[in-house]
mmCIF file of C-alpha atoms and ligand atoms in Angstrom:
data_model
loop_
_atom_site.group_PDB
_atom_site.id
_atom_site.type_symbol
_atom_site.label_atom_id
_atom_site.label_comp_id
_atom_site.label_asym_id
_atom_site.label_seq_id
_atom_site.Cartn_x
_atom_site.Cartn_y
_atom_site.Cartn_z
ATOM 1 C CA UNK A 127 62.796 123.291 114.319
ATOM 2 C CA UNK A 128 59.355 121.711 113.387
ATOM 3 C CA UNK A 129 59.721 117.905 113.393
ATOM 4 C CA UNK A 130 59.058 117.855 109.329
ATOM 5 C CA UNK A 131 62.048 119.925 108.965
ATOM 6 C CA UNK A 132 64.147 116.810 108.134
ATOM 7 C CA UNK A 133 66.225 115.723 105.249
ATOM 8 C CA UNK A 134 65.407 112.226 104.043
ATOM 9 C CA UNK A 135 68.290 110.612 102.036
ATOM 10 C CA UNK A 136 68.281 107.385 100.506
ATOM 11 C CA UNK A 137 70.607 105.659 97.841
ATOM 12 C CA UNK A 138 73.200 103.326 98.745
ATOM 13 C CA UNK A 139 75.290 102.057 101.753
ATOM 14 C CA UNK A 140 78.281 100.153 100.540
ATOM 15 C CA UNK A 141 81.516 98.337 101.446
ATOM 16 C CA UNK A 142 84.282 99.669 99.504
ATOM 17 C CA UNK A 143 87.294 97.561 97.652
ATOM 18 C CA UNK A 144 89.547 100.899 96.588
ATOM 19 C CA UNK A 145 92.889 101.172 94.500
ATOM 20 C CA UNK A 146 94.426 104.457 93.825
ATOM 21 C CA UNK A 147 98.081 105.154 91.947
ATOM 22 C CA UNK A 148 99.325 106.247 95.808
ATOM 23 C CA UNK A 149 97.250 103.306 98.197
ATOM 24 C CA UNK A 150 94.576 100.035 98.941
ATOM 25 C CA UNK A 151 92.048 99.908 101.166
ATOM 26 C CA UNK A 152 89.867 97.076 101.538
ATOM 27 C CA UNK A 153 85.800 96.411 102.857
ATOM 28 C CA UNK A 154 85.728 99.937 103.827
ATOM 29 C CA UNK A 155 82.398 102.044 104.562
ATOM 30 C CA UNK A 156 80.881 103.922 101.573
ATOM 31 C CA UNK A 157 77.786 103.759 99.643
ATOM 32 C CA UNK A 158 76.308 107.449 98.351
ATOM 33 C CA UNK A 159 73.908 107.718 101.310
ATOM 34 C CA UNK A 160 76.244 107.096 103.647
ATOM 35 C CA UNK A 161 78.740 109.914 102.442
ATOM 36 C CA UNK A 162 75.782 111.971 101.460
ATOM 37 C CA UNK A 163 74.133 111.766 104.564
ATOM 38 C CA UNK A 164 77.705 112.747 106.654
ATOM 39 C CA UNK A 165 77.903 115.632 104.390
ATOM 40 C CA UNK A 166 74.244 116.528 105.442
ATOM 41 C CA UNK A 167 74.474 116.160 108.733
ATOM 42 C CA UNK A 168 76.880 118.813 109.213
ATOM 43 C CA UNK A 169 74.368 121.193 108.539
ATOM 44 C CA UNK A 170 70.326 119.735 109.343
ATOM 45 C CA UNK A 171 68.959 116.672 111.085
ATOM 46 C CA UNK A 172 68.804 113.663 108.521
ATOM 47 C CA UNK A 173 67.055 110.328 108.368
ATOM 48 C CA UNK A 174 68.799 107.639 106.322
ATOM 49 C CA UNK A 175 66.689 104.768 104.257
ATOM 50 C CA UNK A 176 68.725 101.955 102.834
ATOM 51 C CA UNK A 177 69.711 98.182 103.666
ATOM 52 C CA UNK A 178 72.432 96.415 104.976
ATOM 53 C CA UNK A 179 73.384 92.754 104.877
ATOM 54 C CA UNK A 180 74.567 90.061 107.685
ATOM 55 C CA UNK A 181 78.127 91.593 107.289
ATOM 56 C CA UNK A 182 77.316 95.252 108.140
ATOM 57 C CA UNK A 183 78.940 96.192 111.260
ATOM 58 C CA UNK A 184 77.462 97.738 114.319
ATOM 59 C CA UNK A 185 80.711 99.829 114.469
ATOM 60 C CA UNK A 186 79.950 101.258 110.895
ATOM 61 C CA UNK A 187 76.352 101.819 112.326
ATOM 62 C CA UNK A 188 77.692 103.941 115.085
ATOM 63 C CA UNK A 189 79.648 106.096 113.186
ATOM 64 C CA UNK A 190 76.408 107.062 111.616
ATOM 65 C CA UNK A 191 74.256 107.661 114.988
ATOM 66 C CA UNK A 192 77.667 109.358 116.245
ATOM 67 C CA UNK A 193 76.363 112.233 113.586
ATOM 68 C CA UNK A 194 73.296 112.563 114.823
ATOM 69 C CA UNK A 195 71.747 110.795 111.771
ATOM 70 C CA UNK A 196 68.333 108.723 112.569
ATOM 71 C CA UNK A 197 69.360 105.130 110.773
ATOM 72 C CA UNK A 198 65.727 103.749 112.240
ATOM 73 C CA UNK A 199 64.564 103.136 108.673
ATOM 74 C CA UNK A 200 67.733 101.262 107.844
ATOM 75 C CA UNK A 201 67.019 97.442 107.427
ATOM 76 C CA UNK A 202 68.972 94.755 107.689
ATOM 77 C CA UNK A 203 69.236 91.125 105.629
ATOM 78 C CA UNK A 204 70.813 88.642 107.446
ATOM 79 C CA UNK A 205 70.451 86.211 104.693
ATOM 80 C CA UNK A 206 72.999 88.651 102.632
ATOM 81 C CA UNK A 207 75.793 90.845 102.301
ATOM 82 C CA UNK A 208 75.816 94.130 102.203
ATOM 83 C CA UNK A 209 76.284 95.987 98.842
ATOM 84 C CA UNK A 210 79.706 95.807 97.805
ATOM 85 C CA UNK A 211 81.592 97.842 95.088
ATOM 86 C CA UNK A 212 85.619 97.531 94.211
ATOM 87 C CA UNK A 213 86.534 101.155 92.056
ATOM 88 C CA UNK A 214 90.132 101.677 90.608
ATOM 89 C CA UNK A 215 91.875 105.095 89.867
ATOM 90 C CA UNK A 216 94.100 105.196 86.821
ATOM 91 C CA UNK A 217 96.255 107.959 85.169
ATOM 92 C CA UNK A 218 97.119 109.492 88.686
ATOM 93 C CA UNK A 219 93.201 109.504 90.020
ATOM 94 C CA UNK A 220 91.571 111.021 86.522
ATOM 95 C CA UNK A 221 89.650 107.926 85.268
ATOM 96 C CA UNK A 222 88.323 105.525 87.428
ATOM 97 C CA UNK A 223 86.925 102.254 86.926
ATOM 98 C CA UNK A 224 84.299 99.850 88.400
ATOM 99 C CA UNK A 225 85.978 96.016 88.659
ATOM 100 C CA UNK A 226 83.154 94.948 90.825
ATOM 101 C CA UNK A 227 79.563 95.554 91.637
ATOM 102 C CA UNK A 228 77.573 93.553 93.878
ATOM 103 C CA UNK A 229 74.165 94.899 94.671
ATOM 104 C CA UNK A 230 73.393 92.027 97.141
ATOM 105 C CA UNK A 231 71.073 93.543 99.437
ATOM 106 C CA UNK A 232 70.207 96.304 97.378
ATOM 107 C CA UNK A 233 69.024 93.617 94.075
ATOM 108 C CA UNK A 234 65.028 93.565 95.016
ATOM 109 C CA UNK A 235 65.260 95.912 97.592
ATOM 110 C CA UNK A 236 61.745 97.933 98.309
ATOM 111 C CA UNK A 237 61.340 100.168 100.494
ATOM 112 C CA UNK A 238 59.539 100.933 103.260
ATOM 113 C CA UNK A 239 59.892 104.334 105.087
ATOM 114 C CA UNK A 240 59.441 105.574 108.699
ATOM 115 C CA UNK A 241 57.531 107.667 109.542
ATOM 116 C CA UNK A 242 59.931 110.273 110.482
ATOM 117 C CA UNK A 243 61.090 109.214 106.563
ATOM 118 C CA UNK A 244 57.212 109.689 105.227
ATOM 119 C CA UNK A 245 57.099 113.102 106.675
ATOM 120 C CA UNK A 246 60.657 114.803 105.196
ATOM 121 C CA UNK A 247 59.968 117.975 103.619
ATOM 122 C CA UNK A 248 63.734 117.386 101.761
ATOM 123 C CA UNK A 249 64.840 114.347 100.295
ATOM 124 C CA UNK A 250 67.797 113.563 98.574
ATOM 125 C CA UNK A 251 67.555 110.400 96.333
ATOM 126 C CA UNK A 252 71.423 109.800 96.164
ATOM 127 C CA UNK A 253 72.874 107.769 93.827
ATOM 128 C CA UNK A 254 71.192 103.976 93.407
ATOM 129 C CA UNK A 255 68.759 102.440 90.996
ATOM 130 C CA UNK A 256 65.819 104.833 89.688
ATOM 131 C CA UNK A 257 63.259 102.202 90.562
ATOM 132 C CA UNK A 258 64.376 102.286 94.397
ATOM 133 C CA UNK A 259 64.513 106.110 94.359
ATOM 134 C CA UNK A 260 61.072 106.352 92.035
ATOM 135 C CA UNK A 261 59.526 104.047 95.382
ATOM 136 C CA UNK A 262 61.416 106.086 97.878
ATOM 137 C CA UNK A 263 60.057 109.484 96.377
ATOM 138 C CA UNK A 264 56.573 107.648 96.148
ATOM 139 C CA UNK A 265 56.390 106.925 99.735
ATOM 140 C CA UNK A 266 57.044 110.643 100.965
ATOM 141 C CA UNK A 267 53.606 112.514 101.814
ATOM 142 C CA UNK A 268 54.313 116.051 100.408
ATOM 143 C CA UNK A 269 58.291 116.866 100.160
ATOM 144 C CA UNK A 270 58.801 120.845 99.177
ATOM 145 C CA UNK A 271 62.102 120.066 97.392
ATOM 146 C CA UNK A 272 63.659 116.961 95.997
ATOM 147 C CA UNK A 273 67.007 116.394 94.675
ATOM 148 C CA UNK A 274 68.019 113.094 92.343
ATOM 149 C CA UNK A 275 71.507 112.227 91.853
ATOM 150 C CA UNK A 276 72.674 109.298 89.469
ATOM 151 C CA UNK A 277 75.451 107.495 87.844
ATOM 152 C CA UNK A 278 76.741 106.087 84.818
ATOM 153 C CA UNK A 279 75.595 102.548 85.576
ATOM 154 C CA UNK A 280 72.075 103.439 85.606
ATOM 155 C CA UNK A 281 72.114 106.338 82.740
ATOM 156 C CA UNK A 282 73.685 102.433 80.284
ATOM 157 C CA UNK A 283 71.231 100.280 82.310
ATOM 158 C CA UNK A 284 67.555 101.582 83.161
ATOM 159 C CA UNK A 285 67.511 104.871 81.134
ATOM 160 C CA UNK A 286 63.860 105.417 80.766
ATOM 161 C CA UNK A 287 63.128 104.805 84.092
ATOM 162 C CA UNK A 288 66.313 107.142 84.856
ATOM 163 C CA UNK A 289 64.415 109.678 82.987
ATOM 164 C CA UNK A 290 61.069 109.454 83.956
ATOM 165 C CA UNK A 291 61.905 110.279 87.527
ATOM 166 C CA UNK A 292 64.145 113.509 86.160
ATOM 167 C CA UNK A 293 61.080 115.425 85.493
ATOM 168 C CA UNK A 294 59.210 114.447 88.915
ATOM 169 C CA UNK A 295 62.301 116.196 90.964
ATOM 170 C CA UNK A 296 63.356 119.679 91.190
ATOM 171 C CA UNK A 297 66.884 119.463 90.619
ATOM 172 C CA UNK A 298 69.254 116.894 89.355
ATOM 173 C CA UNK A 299 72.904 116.319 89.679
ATOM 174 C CA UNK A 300 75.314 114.750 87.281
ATOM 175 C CA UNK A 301 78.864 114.600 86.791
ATOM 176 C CA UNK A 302 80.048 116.416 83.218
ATOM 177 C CA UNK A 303 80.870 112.473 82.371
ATOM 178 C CA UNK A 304 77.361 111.685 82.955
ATOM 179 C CA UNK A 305 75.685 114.631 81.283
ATOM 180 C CA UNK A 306 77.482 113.880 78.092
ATOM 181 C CA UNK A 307 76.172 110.247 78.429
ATOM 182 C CA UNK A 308 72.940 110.971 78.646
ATOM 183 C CA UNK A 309 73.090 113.819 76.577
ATOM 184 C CA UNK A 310 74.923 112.226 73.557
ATOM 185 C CA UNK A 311 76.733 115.691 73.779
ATOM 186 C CA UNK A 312 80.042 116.094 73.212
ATOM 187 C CA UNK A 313 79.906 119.836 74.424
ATOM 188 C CA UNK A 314 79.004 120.409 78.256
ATOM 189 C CA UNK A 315 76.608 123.583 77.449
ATOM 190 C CA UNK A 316 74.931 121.449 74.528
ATOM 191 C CA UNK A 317 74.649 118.806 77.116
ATOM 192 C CA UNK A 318 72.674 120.624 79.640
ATOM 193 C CA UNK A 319 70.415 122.117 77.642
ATOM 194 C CA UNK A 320 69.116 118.504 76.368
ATOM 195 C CA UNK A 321 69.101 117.333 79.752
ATOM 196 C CA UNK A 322 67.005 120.305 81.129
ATOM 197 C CA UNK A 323 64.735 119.695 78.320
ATOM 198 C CA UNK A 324 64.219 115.932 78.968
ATOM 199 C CA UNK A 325 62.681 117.395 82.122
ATOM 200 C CA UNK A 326 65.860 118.382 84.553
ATOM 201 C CA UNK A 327 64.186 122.058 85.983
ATOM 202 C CA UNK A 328 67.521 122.947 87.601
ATOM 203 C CA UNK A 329 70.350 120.707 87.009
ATOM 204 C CA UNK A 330 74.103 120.816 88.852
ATOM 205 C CA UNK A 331 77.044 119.416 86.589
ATOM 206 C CA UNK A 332 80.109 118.772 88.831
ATOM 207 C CA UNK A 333 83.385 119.270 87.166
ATOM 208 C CA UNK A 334 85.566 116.948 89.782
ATOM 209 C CA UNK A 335 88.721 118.990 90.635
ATOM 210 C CA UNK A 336 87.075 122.273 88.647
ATOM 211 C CA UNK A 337 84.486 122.775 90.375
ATOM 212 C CA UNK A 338 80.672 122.644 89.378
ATOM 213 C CA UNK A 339 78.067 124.094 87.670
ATOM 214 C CA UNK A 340 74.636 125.435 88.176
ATOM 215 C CA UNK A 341 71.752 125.304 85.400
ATOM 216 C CA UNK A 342 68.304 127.313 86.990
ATOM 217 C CA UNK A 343 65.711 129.813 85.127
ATOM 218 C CA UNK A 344 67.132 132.287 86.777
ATOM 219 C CA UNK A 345 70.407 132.042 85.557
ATOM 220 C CA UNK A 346 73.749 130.067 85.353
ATOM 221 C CA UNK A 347 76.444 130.040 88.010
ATOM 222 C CA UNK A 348 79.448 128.308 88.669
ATOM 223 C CA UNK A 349 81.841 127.862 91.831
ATOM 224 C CA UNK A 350 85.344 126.587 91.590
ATOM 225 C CA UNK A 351 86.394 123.901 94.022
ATOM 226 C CA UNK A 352 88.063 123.740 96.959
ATOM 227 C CA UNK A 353 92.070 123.540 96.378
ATOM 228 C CA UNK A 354 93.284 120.174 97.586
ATOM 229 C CA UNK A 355 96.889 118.932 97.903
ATOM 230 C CA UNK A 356 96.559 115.935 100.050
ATOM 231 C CA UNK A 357 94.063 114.102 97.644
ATOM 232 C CA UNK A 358 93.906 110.243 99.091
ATOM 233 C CA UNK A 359 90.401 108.766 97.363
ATOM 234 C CA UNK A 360 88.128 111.358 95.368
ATOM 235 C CA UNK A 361 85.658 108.494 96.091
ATOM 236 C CA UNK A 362 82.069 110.071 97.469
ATOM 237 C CA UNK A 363 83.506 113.548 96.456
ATOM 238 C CA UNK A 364 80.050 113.507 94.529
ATOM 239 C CA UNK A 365 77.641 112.215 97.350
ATOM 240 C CA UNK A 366 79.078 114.898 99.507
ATOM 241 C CA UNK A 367 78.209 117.209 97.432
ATOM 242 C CA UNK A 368 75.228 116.636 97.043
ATOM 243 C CA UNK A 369 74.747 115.885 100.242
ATOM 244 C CA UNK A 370 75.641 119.117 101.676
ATOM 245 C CA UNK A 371 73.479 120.915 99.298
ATOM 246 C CA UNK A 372 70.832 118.961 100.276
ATOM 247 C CA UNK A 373 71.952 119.732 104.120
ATOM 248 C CA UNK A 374 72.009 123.563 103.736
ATOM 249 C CA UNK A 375 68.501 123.790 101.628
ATOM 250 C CA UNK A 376 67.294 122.082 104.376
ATOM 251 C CA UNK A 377 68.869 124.259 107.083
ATOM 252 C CA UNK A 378 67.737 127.121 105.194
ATOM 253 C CA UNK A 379 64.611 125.871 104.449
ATOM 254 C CA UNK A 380 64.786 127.435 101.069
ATOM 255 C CA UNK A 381 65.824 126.408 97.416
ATOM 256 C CA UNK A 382 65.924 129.703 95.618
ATOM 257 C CA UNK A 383 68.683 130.414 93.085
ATOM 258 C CA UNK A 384 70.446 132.611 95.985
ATOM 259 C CA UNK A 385 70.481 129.831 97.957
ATOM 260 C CA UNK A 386 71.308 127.483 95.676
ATOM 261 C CA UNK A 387 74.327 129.396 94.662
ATOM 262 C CA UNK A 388 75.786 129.122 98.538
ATOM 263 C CA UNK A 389 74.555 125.851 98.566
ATOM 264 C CA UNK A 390 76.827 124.385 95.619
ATOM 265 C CA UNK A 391 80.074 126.835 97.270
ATOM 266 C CA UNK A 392 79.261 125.044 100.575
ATOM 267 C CA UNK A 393 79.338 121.515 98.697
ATOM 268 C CA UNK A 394 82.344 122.157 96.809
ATOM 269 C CA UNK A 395 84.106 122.620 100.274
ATOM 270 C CA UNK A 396 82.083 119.714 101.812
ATOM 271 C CA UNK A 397 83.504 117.398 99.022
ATOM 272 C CA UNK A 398 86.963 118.299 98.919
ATOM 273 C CA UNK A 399 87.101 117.444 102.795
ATOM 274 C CA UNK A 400 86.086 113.794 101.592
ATOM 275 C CA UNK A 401 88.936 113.154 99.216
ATOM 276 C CA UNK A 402 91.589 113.605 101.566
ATOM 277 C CA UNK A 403 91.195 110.509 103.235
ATOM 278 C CA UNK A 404 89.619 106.801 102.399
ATOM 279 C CA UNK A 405 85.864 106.380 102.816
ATOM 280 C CA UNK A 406 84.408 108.924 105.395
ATOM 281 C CA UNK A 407 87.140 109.916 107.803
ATOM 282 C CA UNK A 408 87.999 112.954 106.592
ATOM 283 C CA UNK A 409 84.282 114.293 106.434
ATOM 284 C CA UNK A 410 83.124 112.413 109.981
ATOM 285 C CA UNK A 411 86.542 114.199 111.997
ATOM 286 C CA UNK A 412 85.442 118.013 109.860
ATOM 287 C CA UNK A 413 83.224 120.378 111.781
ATOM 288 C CA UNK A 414 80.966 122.958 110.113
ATOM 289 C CA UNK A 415 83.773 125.401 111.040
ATOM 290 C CA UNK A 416 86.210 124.027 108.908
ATOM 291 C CA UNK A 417 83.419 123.419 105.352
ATOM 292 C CA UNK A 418 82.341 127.274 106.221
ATOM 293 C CA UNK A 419 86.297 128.113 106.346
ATOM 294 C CA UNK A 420 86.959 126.205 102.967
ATOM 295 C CA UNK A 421 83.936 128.038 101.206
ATOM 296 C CA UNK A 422 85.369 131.701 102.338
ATOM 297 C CA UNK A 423 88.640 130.610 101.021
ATOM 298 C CA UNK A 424 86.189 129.590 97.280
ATOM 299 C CA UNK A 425 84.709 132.817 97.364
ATOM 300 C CA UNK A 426 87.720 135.046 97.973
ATOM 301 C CA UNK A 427 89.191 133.023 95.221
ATOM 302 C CA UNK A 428 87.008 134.065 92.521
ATOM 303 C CA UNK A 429 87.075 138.132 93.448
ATOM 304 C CA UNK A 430 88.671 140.755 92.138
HETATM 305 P P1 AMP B 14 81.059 108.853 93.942
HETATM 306 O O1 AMP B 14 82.553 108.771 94.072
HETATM 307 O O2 AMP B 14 80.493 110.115 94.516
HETATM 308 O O3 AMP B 14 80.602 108.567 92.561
HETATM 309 O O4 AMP B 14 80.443 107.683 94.859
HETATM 310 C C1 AMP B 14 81.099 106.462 95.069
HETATM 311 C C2 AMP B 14 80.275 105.623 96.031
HETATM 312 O O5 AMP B 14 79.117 105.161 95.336
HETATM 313 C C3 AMP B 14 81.009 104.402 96.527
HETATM 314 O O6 AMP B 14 81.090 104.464 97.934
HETATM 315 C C4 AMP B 14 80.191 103.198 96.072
HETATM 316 O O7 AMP B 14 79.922 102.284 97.102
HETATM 317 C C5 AMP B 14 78.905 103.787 95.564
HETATM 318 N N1 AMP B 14 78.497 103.226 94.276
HETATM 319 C C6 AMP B 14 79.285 102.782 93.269
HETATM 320 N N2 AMP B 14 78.534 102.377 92.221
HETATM 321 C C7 AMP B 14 77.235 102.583 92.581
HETATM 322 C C8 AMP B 14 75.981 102.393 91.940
HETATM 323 N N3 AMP B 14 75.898 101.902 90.692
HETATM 324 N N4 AMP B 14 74.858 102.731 92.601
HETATM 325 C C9 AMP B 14 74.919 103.246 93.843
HETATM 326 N N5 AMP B 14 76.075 103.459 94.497
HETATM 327 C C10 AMP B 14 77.217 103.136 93.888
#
């Protein structure tokens, strides 16, 4: 594989504060590049940016490099903590809420790639503020494909900026909560047309527990997800997702709409993997084997 062939993923790398209706965990690992970039590795060689604070540990590191995944472009400021969110899951794990957000590390953060970073031909720009991603995206030489995925806290807080960068990217993923947001559409079809005309080329909408959706000229197309009984913490359900279709353009070295259609069956078996445990055990103990065996089981679902 030619040394460009990377994926480059940036976006956030957390500790965790998480409440759900069946358990607690507390100051666990999470952050959307670190669950993104899990997801990824199962499938292509990935270089992480982000920062870390004094309280990061070297453990957490390791489980990282354990993947594979070159963290030589993540920094570290020992004169803060690491970013630090606290989420809550009401009304057995449909609605969740954010009780606490501390950016720390991540406030003025600017970054400055690798070189191995510089010379990605894939990047994901997981989920953190547009400006970091905008400087992120800015700093790569000449990426073929490049993937932006957001949240509500940005859509309420830096908007413009938000959608500035949607129309430098070639494909954007949202969650349906998120598309009617930004959409100020109540219906999910309305929705995506006014997002793909704000600039959003291709655009994925995930639908949690129903799967997700797939907006491209070429056509629509939707996969269902993966069936999960032992659901523990849907957190990061969304950065492996996108993670893993990241992973697999990358592996394929290819973003048609063929391969963007295995791509998102591949992610919806990638991200139900996640929710069955707290922050990234599930998805750091999974092989490809069992994400590959999960997507058969999606696509024998939906024939007839
Ligand atoms: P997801 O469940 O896929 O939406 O991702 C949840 C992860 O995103 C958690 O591990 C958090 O640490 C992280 N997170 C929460 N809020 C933000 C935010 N505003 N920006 C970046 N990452 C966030």
């Amino acid at each position: 594989m030619d040394k460009k062939d990377k994926l480059l993923i940036t976006g956030s790398i957390a500790y965790d504060s998480i409440e759900t209706p069946l358990a607690s965990e507390e100051y666990i690992l999470g952050g959307s590049a670190s669950y993104a970039s899990l997801s990824a590795s199962l499938f292509c060689p990935v270089v992480m940016d982000g920062i870390v604070g004094a309280d990061f540990k070297e453990s957490d590191l390791a489980r990282l490099k354990k993947h594979g995944i070159d963290t030589s472009g993540i920094k570290v400021d020992k004169t803060r903590n690491t970013m630090f969110w606290r989420g809550k899951y009401h009304e057995n794990f449909n609605t969740r809420e954010t009780q606490d957000i501390q950016l720390n590390v991540y406030e003025d953060y600017t970054p400055h790639l690798v070189d191995v970073a510089k010379e990605a031909r894939f990047v994901l720009l997981g989920n953190i503020s547009p400006m970091v991603q905008e400087a992120v995206l800015d700093s790569v030489s000449d990426p073929d494909f490049v993937i932006l995925d957001t949240m509500d806290l940005w859509i309420n807080t830096t908007n413009s900026q938000l959608k500035n960068l949607m129309g430098k990217v070639d494909l954007v993923i949202m969650n349906d909560s998120e598309a009617k947001l930004l959409s100020e559409e109540s219906n999910i079809m309305l929705a995506a047309d006014k997002i793909r005309a704000m600039g959003a080329k291709t655009l994925v909408i995930k639908l949690g527990e129903y799967g997700s959706m797939l907006f491209h000229d070429e056509g629509y197309f939707t996969t269902p997800a993966y069936p999960v009984r032992s659901l523990h913490d849907p957190t990061g359900a969304g950065d492996s997702f996108a993670g893993a279709l990241a992973g697999y353009i990358c592996a394929k070295s290819d973003s048609s709409f063929e391969t963007l259609k295995h791509g998102m069956v591949l992610s919806s078996a990638a991200a139900s993997i996640t929710v069955e445990s707290f922050s990234c055990r599930k998805l750091e103990e999974a092989g490809i084997e069992e994400v590959k065996r999960r997507a058969k089981f999606i696509l024998n679902s939906c024939k007839i």
